[in-house]
GROMACS .gro file of C-alpha atoms in nm:
model
  206
    1MET     CA    1  -0.313  -7.258  -3.313
    2ILE     CA    2  -0.513  -7.005  -3.206
    3ALA     CA    3  -0.424  -6.651  -3.341
    4ILE     CA    4  -0.466  -6.359  -3.118
    5ILE     CA    5  -0.465  -6.062  -3.296
    6ASN     CA    6  -0.208  -5.783  -3.211
    7TYR     CA    7  -0.314  -5.419  -3.280
    8LYS     CA    8  -0.189  -5.218  -3.037
    9MET     CA    9  -0.497  -5.212  -2.820
   10GLY     CA   10  -0.474  -5.311  -2.491
   11ASN     CA   11  -0.345  -5.615  -2.252
   12LEU     CA   12  -0.317  -5.920  -2.499
   13GLN     CA   13  -0.103  -6.131  -2.279
   14SER     CA   14  -0.390  -6.175  -2.043
   15VAL     CA   15  -0.587  -6.345  -2.290
   16GLY     CA   16  -0.290  -6.530  -2.409
   17ASN     CA   17  -0.220  -6.631  -2.039
   18LEU     CA   18  -0.581  -6.795  -1.997
   19LEU     CA   19  -0.517  -7.006  -2.332
   20GLU     CA   20  -0.179  -7.131  -2.170
   21TYR     CA   21  -0.380  -7.236  -1.864
   22LEU     CA   22  -0.633  -7.414  -2.085
   23GLY     CA   23  -0.350  -7.613  -2.265
   24GLU     CA   24  -0.398  -7.429  -2.597
   25GLU     CA   25  -0.143  -7.314  -2.825
   26TYR     CA   26  -0.149  -6.964  -2.949
   27VAL     CA   27   0.049  -6.691  -3.103
   28ILE     CA   28   0.011  -6.278  -3.032
   29THR     CA   29   0.039  -6.165  -3.427
   30ASP     CA   30  -0.013  -5.898  -3.670
   31LYS     CA   31   0.137  -6.141  -3.969
   32LYS     CA   32  -0.141  -6.231  -4.225
   33GLU     CA   33   0.036  -6.566  -4.254
   34GLU     CA   34   0.008  -6.667  -3.885
   35ILE     CA   35  -0.380  -6.544  -3.889
   36ALA     CA   36  -0.408  -6.745  -4.214
   37GLY     CA   37  -0.251  -7.061  -4.051
   38ALA     CA   38  -0.464  -7.042  -3.717
   39ASP     CA   39  -0.753  -7.271  -3.663
   40LYS     CA   40  -0.929  -6.994  -3.450
   41ILE     CA   41  -0.897  -6.594  -3.410
   42ILE     CA   42  -0.947  -6.403  -3.095
   43LEU     CA   43  -0.933  -6.000  -3.118
   44PRO     CA   44  -0.907  -5.854  -2.761
   45GLY     CA   45  -0.877  -5.485  -2.698
   46VAL     CA   46  -0.959  -5.180  -2.477
   47GLY     CA   47  -0.946  -4.844  -2.602
   48ALA     CA   48  -1.111  -4.611  -2.878
   49PHE     CA   49  -1.288  -4.731  -3.179
   50THR     CA   50  -1.156  -4.507  -3.420
   51GLU     CA   51  -0.786  -4.552  -3.310
   52ALA     CA   52  -0.851  -4.946  -3.314
   53MET     CA   53  -0.991  -4.908  -3.670
   54LYS     CA   54  -0.688  -4.666  -3.777
   55ASN     CA   55  -0.443  -4.932  -3.624
   56LEU     CA   56  -0.580  -5.242  -3.816
   57ARG     CA   57  -0.581  -5.037  -4.141
   58GLU     CA   58  -0.238  -4.949  -4.090
   59LEU     CA   59  -0.124  -5.288  -4.023
   60ASP     CA   60  -0.335  -5.395  -4.334
   61LEU     CA   61  -0.546  -5.661  -4.119
   62LEU     CA   62  -0.890  -5.548  -4.242
   63ASP     CA   63  -0.895  -5.779  -4.556
   64ILE     CA   64  -0.710  -6.093  -4.397
   65LEU     CA   65  -1.012  -6.081  -4.119
   66LYS     CA   66  -1.266  -6.050  -4.365
   67GLU     CA   67  -1.112  -6.324  -4.554
   68GLU     CA   68  -1.053  -6.575  -4.292
   69VAL     CA   69  -1.368  -6.461  -4.086
   70LEU     CA   70  -1.649  -6.387  -4.358
   71GLU     CA   71  -1.537  -6.600  -4.636
   72LYS     CA   72  -1.371  -6.915  -4.455
   73LYS     CA   73  -1.596  -6.911  -4.157
   74LYS     CA   74  -1.316  -6.951  -3.915
   75PRO     CA   75  -1.432  -6.937  -3.553
   76PHE     CA   76  -1.352  -6.590  -3.406
   77LEU     CA   77  -1.396  -6.420  -3.052
   78GLY     CA   78  -1.424  -6.039  -3.020
   79ILE     CA   79  -1.356  -5.905  -2.671
   80CYS     CA   80  -1.473  -5.576  -2.529
   81LEU     CA   81  -1.335  -5.317  -2.793
   82GLY     CA   82  -1.277  -5.612  -3.006
   83MET     CA   83  -1.658  -5.684  -3.009
   84GLN     CA   84  -1.733  -5.344  -3.073
   85ILE     CA   85  -1.540  -5.265  -3.403
   86LEU     CA   86  -1.723  -5.569  -3.547
   87ALA     CA   87  -2.025  -5.298  -3.586
   88GLU     CA   88  -2.087  -5.082  -3.886
   89LYS     CA   89  -2.015  -4.770  -3.730
   90GLY     CA   90  -1.878  -4.596  -3.396
   91TYR     CA   91  -1.857  -4.271  -3.240
   92GLU     CA   92  -1.597  -4.280  -3.004
   93GLY     CA   93  -1.304  -4.049  -3.130
   94GLY     CA   94  -1.555  -3.952  -3.382
   95GLU     CA   95  -1.786  -4.105  -3.664
   96CYS     CA   96  -1.571  -4.410  -3.779
   97ASP     CA   97  -1.668  -4.704  -3.988
   98GLY     CA   98  -1.606  -5.056  -3.834
   99LEU     CA   99  -1.536  -5.400  -3.970
  100GLY     CA  100  -1.937  -5.450  -4.044
  101PHE     CA  101  -1.940  -5.796  -3.958
  102LEU     CA  102  -2.249  -5.727  -3.747
  103LYS     CA  103  -2.575  -5.459  -3.840
  104GLY     CA  104  -2.545  -5.210  -3.571
  105GLU     CA  105  -2.366  -4.936  -3.418
  106VAL     CA  106  -2.163  -4.828  -3.102
  107ARG     CA  107  -2.271  -4.552  -2.873
  108HIS     CA  108  -2.183  -4.358  -2.550
  109PHE     CA  109  -2.412  -4.460  -2.260
  110ASP     CA  110  -2.690  -4.231  -2.242
  111LEU     CA  111  -2.803  -4.326  -1.850
  112LYS     CA  112  -3.109  -4.181  -1.727
  113ASP     CA  113  -2.991  -4.228  -1.388
  114LYS     CA  114  -2.698  -3.973  -1.384
  115LYS     CA  115  -2.582  -4.119  -1.065
  116LEU     CA  116  -2.455  -4.401  -1.241
  117PRO     CA  117  -2.053  -4.336  -1.323
  118ILE     CA  118  -1.946  -4.387  -1.663
  119PRO     CA  119  -1.723  -4.577  -1.752
  120HIS     CA  120  -1.934  -4.867  -1.634
  121VAL     CA  121  -1.634  -5.090  -1.454
  122GLY     CA  122  -1.696  -5.378  -1.243
  123TRP     CA  123  -1.872  -5.695  -1.186
  124ASN     CA  124  -2.238  -5.723  -1.335
  125THR     CA  125  -2.473  -6.009  -1.432
  126VAL     CA  126  -2.532  -6.139  -1.769
  127LYS     CA  127  -2.862  -6.268  -1.873
  128PRO     CA  128  -2.787  -6.554  -2.163
  129LYS     CA  129  -3.045  -6.644  -2.398
  130GLU     CA  130  -3.155  -6.991  -2.468
  131GLY     CA  131  -2.938  -7.174  -2.749
  132SER     CA  132  -2.640  -6.983  -2.676
  133ILE     CA  133  -2.305  -7.168  -2.772
  134LEU     CA  134  -2.078  -6.935  -2.548
  135TYR     CA  135  -2.279  -7.030  -2.217
  136GLY     CA  136  -2.337  -7.359  -2.307
  137ASN     CA  137  -2.697  -7.327  -2.387
  138ASP     CA  138  -2.778  -7.269  -2.031
  139VAL     CA  139  -2.981  -6.968  -1.960
  140ARG     CA  140  -2.843  -6.963  -1.570
  141GLU     CA  141  -2.736  -6.591  -1.503
  142ARG     CA  142  -2.377  -6.537  -1.451
  143VAL     CA  143  -2.129  -6.253  -1.348
  144PHE     CA  144  -1.842  -6.101  -1.545
  145TYR     CA  145  -1.617  -5.829  -1.536
  146PHE     CA  146  -1.691  -5.546  -1.779
  147VAL     CA  147  -1.504  -5.174  -1.834
  148HIS     CA  148  -1.676  -4.963  -2.099
  149SER     CA  149  -1.810  -4.610  -2.185
  150TYR     CA  150  -1.973  -4.731  -2.511
  151HIS     CA  151  -2.200  -5.020  -2.611
  152LEU     CA  152  -2.305  -5.199  -2.912
  153ILE     CA  153  -2.643  -5.139  -3.033
  154CYS     CA  154  -2.779  -5.434  -3.254
  155LYS     CA  155  -3.010  -5.404  -3.569
  156ASP     CA  156  -3.056  -5.785  -3.555
  157GLU     CA  157  -3.222  -5.895  -3.206
  158GLU     CA  158  -3.100  -6.264  -3.324
  159ASP     CA  159  -2.745  -6.170  -3.317
  160VAL     CA  160  -2.775  -6.087  -2.940
  161SER     CA  161  -2.683  -6.409  -2.720
  162GLY     CA  162  -2.689  -6.237  -2.355
  163TYR     CA  163  -2.799  -5.904  -2.214
  164ALA     CA  164  -2.681  -5.710  -1.905
  165ASP     CA  165  -2.829  -5.403  -1.723
  166TYR     CA  166  -2.653  -5.074  -1.656
  167GLY     CA  167  -2.939  -4.804  -1.620
  168GLY     CA  168  -3.111  -5.028  -1.874
  169ASN     CA  169  -3.030  -5.321  -2.065
  170PHE     CA  170  -2.725  -5.345  -2.301
  171VAL     CA  171  -2.582  -5.605  -2.535
  172ALA     CA  172  -2.331  -5.805  -2.340
  173SER     CA  173  -2.232  -6.091  -2.619
  174VAL     CA  174  -2.339  -6.159  -2.966
  175GLU     CA  175  -2.314  -6.467  -3.159
  176LYS     CA  176  -2.366  -6.516  -3.550
  177GLY     CA  177  -2.280  -6.804  -3.699
  178ASN     CA  178  -1.887  -6.837  -3.637
  179ILE     CA  179  -1.859  -6.496  -3.507
  180PHE     CA  180  -1.874  -6.485  -3.109
  181ALA     CA  181  -1.806  -6.162  -2.919
  182THR     CA  182  -1.845  -6.027  -2.551
  183GLN     CA  183  -1.820  -5.673  -2.424
  184PHE     CA  184  -1.722  -5.814  -2.075
  185HIS     CA  185  -1.364  -5.961  -2.025
  186PRO     CA  186  -1.379  -6.333  -1.988
  187GLU     CA  187  -1.025  -6.346  -1.929
  188LYS     CA  188  -1.074  -6.148  -1.597
  189SER     CA  189  -1.419  -6.323  -1.501
  190GLN     CA  190  -1.272  -6.623  -1.342
  191ASP     CA  191  -1.483  -6.951  -1.347
  192ASP     CA  192  -1.770  -6.788  -1.568
  193GLY     CA  193  -1.516  -6.643  -1.800
  194ILE     CA  194  -1.322  -6.961  -1.823
  195GLU     CA  195  -1.640  -7.129  -1.912
  196VAL     CA  196  -1.702  -6.890  -2.179
  197PHE     CA  197  -1.333  -6.978  -2.349
  198LYS     CA  198  -1.405  -7.345  -2.320
  199ASN     CA  199  -1.738  -7.330  -2.492
  200PHE     CA  200  -1.563  -7.088  -2.772
  201LEU     CA  201  -1.276  -7.327  -2.805
  202ALA     CA  202  -1.494  -7.634  -2.833
  203TYR     CA  203  -1.679  -7.483  -3.109
  204LYS     CA  204  -1.614  -7.585  -3.462
  205SER     CA  205  -1.764  -7.448  -3.786
  206ALA     CA  206  -2.025  -7.602  -3.968
   0.00000   0.00000   0.00000
């Protein structure tokens, strides 16, 4: 069973639909017992960093996420905003502490090319790094769908598993032990996105 965390941030059913297509059982939930009973956790999300953290606090989900992901090492996938709030700090909607699963912070795009629109919306190429689980240890470039104005700046380069370019390189995905996350939306990225989901679902914690 896979728990999709419901914290009132974006369309969660699109992730559920893809899991159903892949034959996986899932539950969209904000209940601690269902999160604790799941084999894997997915945290999607679209919206502002500050609002996301506020909702997680109000739902009293911060401790259960830290327990299941950091202590029990349950496989975890963050998507878009769900990746950003893994950072120590974000600035969308004001300065705000994140979950702190990853060392780094989330900043607004500061593009030298002012002709590039913000938000960054649409298809973009991702260059995976060697050894990535999400990309099946295949450094072949792939195309994914993005929608964001802010991006994660990682302090530890080794946590980054893929980069994309939008007026300069930015972090497209991270992998740290049992923690996986993508800035892009794999559930909206056709075959390449399905591959990412399959690789995450096949992962088992050591």
